[in-house]
Each structure stands twice: as C-alpha cells, then as structure tokens.
Short mmCIF file of C-alpha atoms and ligand atoms in Angstrom, two decimals:
data_model
loop_
_atom_site.label_atom_id
_atom_site.label_comp_id
_atom_site.label_asym_id
_atom_site.label_seq_id
_atom_site.Cartn_x
_atom_site.Cartn_y
_atom_site.Cartn_z
CA MET A 405 33.29 0.79 16.53
CA ASP A 406 30.36 -0.05 14.35
CA ASP A 407 31.18 2.12 11.33
CA VAL A 408 34.92 1.05 11.13
CA ASN A 409 34.06 -1.60 8.62
CA THR A 410 32.45 0.37 6.09
CA MET A 411 34.79 3.22 6.35
CA ALA A 412 36.33 4.01 3.07
CA PRO A 413 40.35 4.43 3.07
CA GLY A 414 39.73 8.53 3.07
CA GLY A 415 37.57 8.05 6.21
CA VAL A 416 34.18 9.07 4.55
CA ARG A 417 31.65 6.34 5.24
CA ASP A 418 29.98 4.79 2.40
CA SER A 419 26.45 4.85 1.98
CA VAL A 420 24.74 1.91 3.78
CA VAL A 421 23.54 -0.92 1.60
CA GLY A 422 21.97 -3.67 3.46
CA ARG A 423 20.34 -6.79 1.99
CA PHE A 424 17.57 -9.42 3.00
CA ALA A 425 18.54 -12.58 1.24
CA PRO A 426 15.62 -15.25 1.49
CA THR A 427 15.79 -18.65 0.33
CA PRO A 428 12.19 -19.36 -1.34
CA SER A 429 11.86 -22.66 0.24
CA GLY A 430 8.45 -21.83 2.03
CA ARG A 431 6.57 -18.99 3.68
CA MET A 432 8.67 -16.88 6.16
CA HIS A 433 8.34 -17.30 10.03
CA LEU A 434 8.93 -15.08 12.76
CA GLY A 435 12.59 -15.97 12.70
CA ASN A 436 13.02 -14.63 8.98
CA ILE A 437 10.83 -11.60 9.83
CA THR A 438 13.13 -10.55 12.63
CA ALA A 439 16.26 -10.70 10.54
CA MET A 440 14.73 -8.63 7.67
CA LEU A 441 13.32 -6.12 10.39
CA ALA A 442 16.81 -5.78 11.82
CA ALA A 443 18.20 -5.48 8.40
CA TRP A 444 15.72 -2.88 7.53
CA LEU A 445 16.34 -0.98 10.72
CA SER A 446 20.18 -1.02 10.30
CA ALA A 447 20.01 0.17 6.74
CA HIS A 448 17.33 2.97 7.33
CA SER A 449 18.64 4.18 10.85
CA SER A 450 22.34 4.88 9.00
CA ASP A 451 23.29 8.26 8.90
CA SER A 452 26.50 8.09 7.10
CA GLY A 453 26.17 11.74 5.79
CA ALA A 454 26.23 9.73 2.15
CA GLY A 455 22.45 9.59 1.98
CA ARG A 456 19.88 7.38 3.31
CA GLY A 457 20.94 3.76 3.27
CA ARG A 458 19.31 1.27 0.63
CA MET A 459 17.95 -2.04 1.47
CA LEU A 460 18.22 -4.94 -1.17
CA LEU A 461 16.05 -8.00 -1.69
CA ARG A 462 17.91 -10.97 -3.18
CA ILE A 463 15.84 -14.25 -3.72
CA GLU A 464 18.41 -16.93 -2.88
CA ASP A 465 16.87 -19.57 -5.46
CA ILE A 466 20.23 -20.99 -6.26
CA ASP A 467 19.45 -24.30 -4.40
CA THR A 468 17.01 -25.67 -6.93
CA PRO A 469 15.83 -28.68 -5.25
CA ARG A 470 14.82 -26.54 -2.05
CA VAL A 471 12.92 -23.63 -4.14
CA MET A 472 8.92 -23.87 -3.80
CA THR A 473 7.02 -22.43 -6.49
CA ASP A 474 5.60 -18.87 -5.69
CA ALA A 475 7.60 -18.65 -2.30
CA ASP A 476 9.34 -15.55 -3.71
CA ARG A 477 5.91 -14.09 -4.31
CA TRP A 478 4.79 -14.85 -0.64
CA ILE A 479 7.90 -13.40 0.63
CA MET A 480 7.32 -10.10 -1.19
CA ASP A 481 3.83 -10.05 -0.35
CA ASP A 482 4.28 -10.74 3.27
CA LEU A 483 7.16 -8.01 3.27
CA THR A 484 4.78 -5.43 1.85
CA TRP A 485 2.03 -6.29 4.18
CA LEU A 486 4.48 -5.69 7.09
CA GLY A 487 5.64 -2.52 5.78
CA LEU A 488 9.15 -3.81 5.09
CA ASP A 489 10.01 -2.30 1.86
CA TRP A 490 13.15 -2.63 -0.34
CA ASP A 491 15.06 -0.59 -3.14
CA GLY A 492 14.92 -1.57 -6.76
CA GLU A 493 14.02 -4.69 -8.14
CA PRO A 494 14.70 -8.13 -6.32
CA ALA A 495 17.68 -10.15 -7.65
CA TYR A 496 17.18 -13.72 -8.43
CA GLN A 497 20.32 -15.72 -8.08
CA SER A 498 19.20 -18.21 -10.53
CA GLN A 499 19.42 -15.37 -13.13
CA ARG A 500 23.22 -14.66 -12.32
CA LEU A 501 24.75 -18.08 -13.14
CA ASP A 502 27.00 -16.80 -15.47
CA LEU A 503 28.59 -14.39 -12.80
CA TYR A 504 29.21 -17.24 -10.51
CA GLU A 505 30.88 -19.26 -13.32
CA GLN A 506 33.44 -16.29 -13.90
CA ALA A 507 33.96 -16.08 -10.42
CA LEU A 508 35.17 -19.46 -10.32
CA ASP A 509 37.25 -18.92 -13.36
CA ALA A 510 38.66 -15.81 -11.79
CA LEU A 511 39.76 -18.01 -8.70
CA GLY A 512 41.62 -20.31 -11.26
CA TRP A 513 39.19 -22.86 -11.82
CA ARG A 514 39.38 -23.05 -15.43
CA ASN A 515 43.25 -23.25 -15.51
CA THR A 516 43.23 -25.77 -12.78
CA ALA A 517 40.81 -27.82 -14.83
CA SER A 518 42.76 -27.68 -17.76
CA ALA A 519 45.90 -28.54 -15.97
CA ALA A 520 44.01 -31.14 -14.17
CA GLY A 521 46.33 -31.03 -11.27
CA SER A 522 49.62 -30.93 -13.11
CA HIS A 523 52.43 -29.48 -11.00
CA ASN A 524 52.27 -26.06 -12.42
CA SER A 525 48.62 -25.50 -11.95
CA ALA A 526 48.76 -23.19 -9.20
CA GLY A 527 50.80 -20.57 -10.84
CA ASP A 528 48.72 -20.84 -13.87
CA GLY A 529 45.63 -19.64 -12.23
CA GLY A 530 43.95 -16.31 -12.93
CA ALA A 531 44.21 -15.43 -9.33
CA ASP A 532 47.71 -14.91 -7.71
CA ASN A 533 46.81 -17.14 -4.84
CA GLY A 534 49.53 -19.74 -4.67
CA ALA A 535 51.71 -18.14 -2.66
CA HIS A 536 50.14 -18.97 0.44
CA ARG A 537 49.49 -22.62 0.02
CA ASN A 538 51.52 -25.53 -0.92
CA PRO A 539 52.60 -24.92 -4.29
CA THR A 540 50.92 -27.94 -5.70
CA THR A 541 47.53 -27.15 -4.34
CA PRO A 542 45.38 -24.75 -6.65
CA LEU A 543 42.86 -22.46 -5.00
CA ILE A 544 39.94 -24.66 -6.40
CA TYR A 545 40.29 -28.09 -6.62
CA PRO A 546 38.33 -31.05 -7.48
CA CYS A 547 36.77 -33.13 -4.62
CA PHE A 548 35.63 -36.97 -5.55
CA CYS A 549 34.62 -37.61 -2.03
CA SER A 550 30.99 -38.74 -1.15
CA ARG A 551 29.28 -37.23 1.76
CA ALA A 552 29.50 -40.69 3.52
CA ASP A 553 33.59 -40.90 2.74
CA ILE A 554 33.61 -37.61 4.57
CA ARG A 555 31.51 -38.10 7.32
CA ALA A 556 33.50 -41.19 8.12
CA ALA A 557 36.77 -39.39 7.86
CA SER A 558 35.99 -36.33 9.93
CA ALA A 559 35.34 -35.58 13.53
CA PRO A 560 31.81 -34.54 14.16
CA GLN A 561 30.92 -30.67 13.84
CA GLU A 562 28.41 -28.60 15.88
CA GLY A 563 25.21 -27.02 14.87
CA ASP A 564 25.87 -24.99 11.46
CA ARG A 565 26.34 -28.06 9.31
CA PHE A 566 29.96 -27.57 8.89
CA ILE A 567 31.72 -31.14 8.56
CA ILE A 568 35.54 -30.09 8.38
CA TYR A 569 36.87 -31.88 5.17
CA PRO A 570 39.69 -33.86 6.17
CA GLY A 571 41.63 -32.92 2.76
CA THR A 572 41.49 -36.35 1.03
CA CYS A 573 41.47 -34.99 -2.48
CA ARG A 574 43.75 -32.25 -1.74
CA ARG A 575 46.29 -34.79 -0.75
CA THR A 576 45.76 -36.87 -3.70
CA LEU A 577 46.11 -33.62 -6.04
CA ALA A 578 49.57 -33.22 -4.59
CA ASP A 579 50.63 -36.80 -4.35
CA ASP A 580 49.11 -38.47 -7.49
CA PRO A 581 47.99 -35.58 -9.71
CA GLN A 582 47.63 -38.22 -12.67
CA GLN A 583 44.89 -39.90 -10.79
CA VAL A 584 43.04 -36.79 -10.48
CA ARG A 585 43.70 -35.73 -14.35
CA ASP A 586 42.30 -39.28 -15.31
CA ARG A 587 39.15 -39.10 -12.84
CA LEU A 588 38.22 -35.69 -14.66
CA LYS A 589 38.83 -37.00 -17.95
CA ARG A 590 36.48 -39.89 -17.25
CA GLY A 591 33.78 -37.66 -15.95
CA ASP A 592 33.71 -38.70 -12.39
CA ARG A 593 31.26 -36.75 -10.15
CA HIS A 594 33.16 -34.35 -8.36
CA SER A 595 32.43 -30.99 -6.37
CA LEU A 596 34.95 -28.10 -6.25
CA ARG A 597 36.48 -26.94 -3.08
CA ILE A 598 38.27 -23.76 -2.23
CA ALA A 599 41.47 -24.45 -0.29
CA MET A 600 42.12 -22.67 3.10
CA PRO A 601 45.59 -21.23 3.55
CA ALA A 602 48.15 -23.55 5.28
CA ALA A 603 48.01 -23.43 9.09
CA GLY A 604 50.69 -21.11 10.17
CA ASP A 605 50.17 -18.76 7.15
CA PRO A 606 48.97 -15.37 8.45
CA ARG A 607 45.97 -15.46 5.92
CA ASN A 608 44.74 -18.37 7.88
CA LEU A 609 43.66 -16.28 10.73
CA MET A 610 40.32 -14.37 10.11
CA THR A 611 38.96 -11.71 12.31
CA PHE A 612 36.13 -9.37 12.05
CA HIS A 613 33.96 -7.50 14.62
CA ASP A 614 30.44 -8.47 14.91
CA ARG A 615 28.03 -5.74 16.10
CA VAL A 616 26.00 -8.03 18.29
CA PHE A 617 28.64 -10.82 19.30
CA GLY A 618 31.80 -8.59 19.32
CA PRO A 619 35.38 -9.74 18.13
CA GLN A 620 35.42 -13.01 16.14
CA ARG A 621 38.37 -15.06 15.35
CA PHE A 622 38.49 -18.10 13.34
CA ASP A 623 41.43 -20.50 12.20
CA LEU A 624 40.12 -21.27 8.31
CA ALA A 625 41.98 -24.52 8.27
CA ARG A 626 40.89 -25.83 11.27
CA ASP A 627 37.53 -24.12 11.99
CA LEU A 628 36.29 -24.37 8.43
CA GLY A 629 38.35 -26.38 6.26
CA ASP A 630 38.31 -26.49 2.56
CA THR A 631 34.60 -25.77 1.49
CA VAL A 632 32.50 -26.47 -1.34
CA VAL A 633 31.89 -23.93 -3.72
CA ARG A 634 30.26 -26.01 -6.58
CA ARG A 635 28.30 -29.04 -5.59
CA ALA A 636 28.85 -32.53 -7.02
CA ASP A 637 25.05 -31.87 -8.59
CA GLY A 638 26.74 -28.87 -10.57
CA LEU A 639 24.84 -26.31 -8.51
CA PHE A 640 26.89 -23.41 -6.96
CA ALA A 641 27.22 -23.39 -3.29
CA TYR A 642 25.71 -20.79 -0.89
CA GLN A 643 29.04 -19.93 0.31
CA LEU A 644 30.46 -18.72 -3.08
CA VAL A 645 27.14 -16.98 -4.37
CA VAL A 646 26.45 -15.08 -1.13
CA THR A 647 30.09 -13.64 -1.31
CA VAL A 648 29.80 -12.95 -4.96
CA ASP A 649 26.48 -11.15 -4.72
CA ASP A 650 27.45 -9.20 -1.62
CA LEU A 651 30.63 -7.97 -3.23
CA LEU A 652 28.96 -7.04 -6.84
CA MET A 653 25.83 -5.56 -5.28
CA GLY A 654 27.88 -3.29 -2.94
CA VAL A 655 26.59 -4.86 0.15
CA ASN A 656 28.28 -3.19 3.14
CA ASP A 657 25.71 -4.06 6.16
CA VAL A 658 25.20 -7.74 6.53
CA VAL A 659 22.50 -8.82 9.12
CA ARG A 660 21.63 -12.58 9.76
CA GLY A 661 21.50 -15.45 12.24
CA ARG A 662 24.20 -16.30 14.35
CA ASP A 663 24.60 -19.68 13.10
CA LEU A 664 26.36 -17.99 10.12
CA LEU A 665 29.19 -16.47 12.20
CA ARG A 666 31.56 -18.98 11.04
CA SER A 667 30.51 -18.74 7.47
CA THR A 668 31.47 -15.04 7.68
CA ALA A 669 34.70 -15.91 8.06
CA LEU A 670 34.83 -18.00 5.25
CA GLN A 671 33.14 -15.32 2.95
CA LEU A 672 35.56 -12.96 3.81
CA TYR A 673 38.37 -15.26 2.87
CA ILE A 674 36.49 -15.78 -0.60
CA ARG A 675 35.86 -12.21 -1.15
CA GLU A 676 39.47 -11.58 -0.39
CA SER A 677 40.52 -14.20 -2.94
CA LEU A 678 38.17 -12.55 -5.44
CA LEU A 679 39.52 -9.28 -5.02
CA SER A 680 42.87 -10.56 -5.19
CA ALA A 681 42.15 -12.13 -8.49
CA GLY A 682 40.92 -8.78 -9.90
CA PHE A 683 37.24 -10.38 -10.15
CA ASP A 684 34.64 -7.64 -11.38
CA GLY A 685 32.27 -9.52 -13.32
CA VAL A 686 31.99 -6.93 -15.89
CA ASN A 687 31.64 -9.13 -19.06
CA ALA A 688 28.89 -11.30 -17.26
CA ILE A 689 26.35 -8.52 -16.73
CA GLY A 690 27.81 -5.79 -19.39
CA ALA A 691 29.09 -2.64 -18.24
CA THR A 692 25.81 -0.67 -18.90
CA ASP A 693 24.20 -0.90 -15.88
CA ALA A 694 25.40 2.26 -14.11
CA SER A 695 25.04 1.05 -10.38
CA HIS A 696 27.03 -2.05 -11.45
CA VAL A 697 29.91 0.12 -13.03
CA GLU A 698 30.20 1.77 -9.81
CA THR A 699 30.19 -1.44 -7.85
CA VAL A 700 32.89 -2.47 -10.09
CA ALA A 701 34.92 0.62 -9.59
CA LYS A 702 34.61 0.02 -5.86
CA ALA A 703 35.61 -3.22 -6.07
CA ARG A 704 38.66 -2.37 -8.08
CA ARG A 705 39.61 0.34 -5.49
CA GLN A 706 39.31 -2.42 -2.72
CA THR A 707 41.58 -4.74 -4.73
CA ALA A 708 44.15 -2.11 -4.63
CA ALA A 709 43.74 -1.52 -1.04
CA ILE A 710 44.07 -5.01 -0.32
CA GLY A 711 47.23 -5.79 -2.29
CA ALA A 712 49.20 -8.86 -1.38
CA ALA A 713 48.65 -8.60 2.29
CA ARG A 714 45.48 -7.85 4.43
CA ASN A 715 45.38 -4.17 4.81
CA ALA A 716 43.23 -2.80 7.65
CA THR A 717 42.03 -0.17 5.75
CA ALA A 718 40.37 -2.27 2.99
CA PRO A 719 36.63 -1.90 3.39
CA ILE A 720 34.71 -5.04 4.35
CA PRO A 721 31.06 -5.06 5.26
CA SER A 722 29.63 -4.47 8.80
CA PHE A 723 28.44 -7.83 10.37
CA ALA A 724 25.55 -8.27 12.70
CA HIS A 725 24.49 -11.71 13.55
CA LEU A 726 21.19 -12.33 15.42
CA PRO A 727 20.35 -14.70 18.32
CA LEU A 728 18.45 -17.73 16.79
CA ILE A 729 14.63 -17.73 17.39
CA ASP A 730 13.45 -21.00 18.78
CA ASN A 731 9.89 -22.67 19.07
CA ALA A 732 8.29 -23.65 22.25
CA GLN A 733 10.38 -26.93 22.12
CA GLY A 734 13.82 -24.87 21.93
CA ARG A 735 14.27 -25.98 18.06
CA ARG A 736 14.98 -23.27 15.78
CA LEU A 737 11.92 -22.23 13.78
CA ALA A 738 11.82 -23.92 10.43
CA LYS A 739 9.86 -22.93 7.36
CA ARG A 740 8.50 -26.48 7.20
CA GLU A 741 6.78 -26.12 10.56
CA ARG A 742 3.66 -24.11 9.39
CA SER A 743 2.37 -23.09 12.85
CA LEU A 744 4.29 -19.68 13.18
CA ASP A 745 4.48 -18.70 9.38
CA MET A 746 3.13 -15.84 7.79
CA GLY A 747 0.21 -17.59 6.08
CA ALA A 748 -1.21 -19.05 9.19
CA LEU A 749 -0.72 -15.94 11.21
CA ARG A 750 -2.47 -13.87 8.65
CA ALA A 751 -4.98 -16.36 8.40
CA ARG A 752 -5.80 -16.07 11.99
CA GLY A 753 -6.23 -12.40 11.99
CA VAL A 754 -2.86 -11.26 13.39
CA THR A 755 -2.16 -7.62 12.46
CA ALA A 756 0.95 -6.37 10.69
CA HIS A 757 1.74 -4.19 13.79
CA GLN A 758 1.48 -7.26 16.09
CA VAL A 759 4.07 -9.23 14.13
CA VAL A 760 6.36 -6.29 13.72
CA GLY A 761 6.19 -5.31 17.59
CA TYR A 762 6.61 -8.97 18.53
CA CYS A 763 9.72 -9.07 16.18
CA GLY A 764 10.84 -5.59 17.72
CA TRP A 765 10.58 -7.33 21.05
CA LEU A 766 12.58 -10.62 20.23
CA LEU A 767 15.27 -8.03 19.20
CA GLY A 768 15.40 -6.48 22.44
CA LEU A 769 14.12 -3.11 21.16
CA GLN A 770 11.02 -2.76 23.19
CA PRO A 771 10.19 -4.02 26.68
CA ASP A 772 6.94 -5.71 25.84
CA PRO A 773 5.51 -7.36 22.38
CA GLU A 774 3.39 -4.33 21.90
CA PRO A 775 2.17 -3.82 18.22
CA CYS A 776 3.87 -1.04 16.39
CA SER A 777 5.19 0.01 12.95
CA ALA A 778 8.76 -0.61 11.74
CA ALA A 779 8.81 3.02 11.49
CA ASP A 780 8.28 3.47 15.26
CA LEU A 781 11.14 0.75 15.92
CA LEU A 782 13.36 3.14 13.98
CA ARG A 783 13.07 5.73 16.64
CA VAL A 784 14.65 3.47 19.27
CA PHE A 785 16.85 1.17 17.18
CA SER A 786 20.53 0.73 18.12
CA TRP A 787 22.82 -2.01 17.44
CA ASP A 788 23.92 -1.61 21.21
CA GLN A 789 20.49 -2.12 22.37
CA VAL A 790 20.35 -5.34 20.40
CA ALA A 791 23.49 -6.49 21.50
CA THR A 792 22.27 -6.10 25.38
CA ASP A 793 21.07 -9.90 25.15
CA THR A 794 22.54 -12.25 22.80
CA ALA A 795 20.65 -15.27 24.11
CA ASP A 796 18.75 -17.19 21.85
CA ARG A 797 14.85 -16.58 22.02
CA ARG A 798 12.23 -19.06 22.48
CA VAL A 799 8.78 -18.28 20.95
CA PRO A 800 5.79 -19.98 22.43
CA ASP A 801 3.29 -22.04 20.37
CA ASP A 802 0.65 -19.22 20.22
CA PRO A 803 2.45 -16.11 20.80
CA PHE A 804 -0.59 -14.01 19.52
CA GLY A 805 -3.36 -15.88 21.64
CA VAL A 806 -5.34 -16.77 18.24
CA LEU A 807 -5.38 -20.34 18.77
N1 LIG B 2379 19.73 -17.58 1.65
C1 LIG B 2379 20.24 -17.65 3.24
C2 LIG B 2379 19.24 -18.14 4.22
O1 LIG B 2379 18.23 -17.95 4.01
C3 LIG B 2379 20.80 -16.26 3.35
C4 LIG B 2379 21.80 -16.09 4.43
C5 LIG B 2379 22.68 -15.03 4.55
O2 LIG B 2379 22.11 -13.85 4.68
O3 LIG B 2379 23.61 -14.90 4.06
O4 LIG B 2379 19.59 -18.54 5.31
#
C-alpha cells in the first residue's frame, strides 16, 4: 500500500526523494526534529531498487515577516549535530520567486488580469481549467476582502487556520466583472485565490492514502474553499509555493504534521492544475541543470498521464502525516516557546543521541526514550510501526531531567 503512490505507470518505483521544509522562524524544537527524523528515516529506509532515497532540505523563507536572521544556519547546525544529513545544497524559497510567478501565469492569472474578469477570461487562461467551473470563474481570481470581512461572513473552522472563504469576490466577478476591472485598475489591495471545482464536479472530491492516518477524502469546495495563493501583501502563499517546489524538485515522499492533512488535498489540486497547464518552470531556472531537466521530463510524463480526467496511474507523492507533539499543558510545541528548543537543550548538555532517541520514541519506534543514533532507528523503522499509535504526543517540561 505504501508504495502505490510513487509507482511509475510502468510499475517501477521511482527512487525516493524526501524533503524537510522548515520555516526559519526560530530554533527548532522536538516537534520539528521528530518530523525531520521521520522524513530522513523514510527516505533512507527506502529500497525501491532504484537506488538509495535522497533527502532534500528546503528553507521555507517565503513568509518574510516570520523569518528570523540566522535561523537557517541554526537549523543546519542542529541537523548536522543530530546526524540528520541532507543531499545537495539547501534550496531557499526566497530565491525561487520567478518560479512561483511563472506558476501563477501558468494557472492563467496573467490572462485573467489582462481580461480583468471579462466574460471570456476563463477561456483565455494558459490552463485548460475552465471546463469544470462556472465558465465565468477563472481558476485564479482577485479577492478584495479583508480578513475581517471574511471572518464575519464565514463559519468558524477548526485547528489548522483554514477559514472557508464564502466566495464573495468570486460572485462579484461573475455578476459584475466591470467592478472587478475598475478595482484592479485603481490598484485596490487584493489577494489572489484559486477557485475550487464546483460541488458535484468529480474533481471536487480529492482522495489520497496517508501512511499513518489511512484513507483520506476531502470535498474541496466544502472542506477547503477558494484558497489564497498570493497574499494581499504580495507574498506568495505557502500552499502555492510548497506545491510548486515539491513538484519541480521531484519530491515523492512527503512527511509532516497531521495539521496539514487538509492542506494535502489542496496541494494535490494545485499540483493537478499545474500539470494540466503544462507547467514546467524551464524558463525560470534555465534548462542547464541536469536534475531539473529530469524533473521537467518527469512532470511532462505526469501531465500526459493525468490528461483531462484524474488517472489512477499518475504518480503522486506518498504522504505520511504525523501525530502532533504538544507541551505539558497540551498546546502544540511552538518555536516561540524557547524551553524545549535545540538551543536550550544543547546548552544544558543534552546529547544528540538523547534527542534522537527521544524523538524515535515519540514516533513509536522504540519502547523507551533511550539514547540512540538515527542509523540505529533505521534498523527498526517502518511506517506500519509509526501508524500503530496516531494519538498526539505530550512532552513534559523537562523530558531529559536537566533543569
Ligand atoms: N514550512 C512548513 C512548516 O514549517 C512546511 C510544511 C510542509 O512540510 O509542507 O510548517
């Protein structure tokens, strides 16, 4: 079951490409290390016959207000200290802005912007994405709503910060495109949203298998709604950039916290839309990088496989979402709480093997939090073992007895 998603159409499994994608917003804590450890073990334990899996490091510094100077260097220093290595140079999202712009263009934004919501805008898009939506709704559309507007008009949502957008600007675009045109011309502040398929459209149902939480099923319109892909402050949104990067970096093994299960459905939809649009990013990074050329070739094969309708043989990444790691009070560990971060632990003399062993225990890979190396855990790692206990974990205030 685990391997189905990364199976190429011919039945040969692609070599595994995992990634760790931290936001450099502070020093890593035990939750971040647990996610990296699981991703590292997954990539390195893979025996696909296509060679040892690779592990990529991507610094997600796209959300500049959250970025902390030097946090990228701390992340790399802590990972190295822990013996959790990665392959190649780390990628920085801040250096890939052209690529994200190109992705938006491929999804039809440039054409939508120039037509500014005129009735033929959907058909003009670079992507053949109009068929499954109301013909007047382009895939990417401008949204002038403020957060307060949206909160006031939406039902409250659960933990992962999704507020289902009530569709206000999508309706305006359909009913009064001239108003949208005028507002764009005036330079009114706006975000860009990606339109979900209409309810009833087969594409609206997104399913995937999670290695820890099992079969997943989301109604995109109802469970996610039209989501921001470029924020009103001009920054590209996480959901777009993570999808573009995972696609173009050839990532086929995604490991992260269970709070992103719902986001995975959205990212699969964006991925599918990019592939349907023939997005390959060649012009943005140049076709000289051999690994990129291979990635592009793979993306093209996937595009052909996906075609107009979803095709079960089109390879999508394997997904594993992990139980969340909470503090003693039951709140999710956060980088801004310094007490369990790597700086505090290292300063108190906690060893790398203690940290790795503890995280291995949090993953359910050993019965006690005994010190060990990542290589030791590789001998016992399996996703089935991790999946035996999906409850969130709670870490005491002083897990190593050093306070
Ligand atoms: N930068 C994101 C985070 O730190 C990555 C999430 C993901 O793995 O997709 O939460």
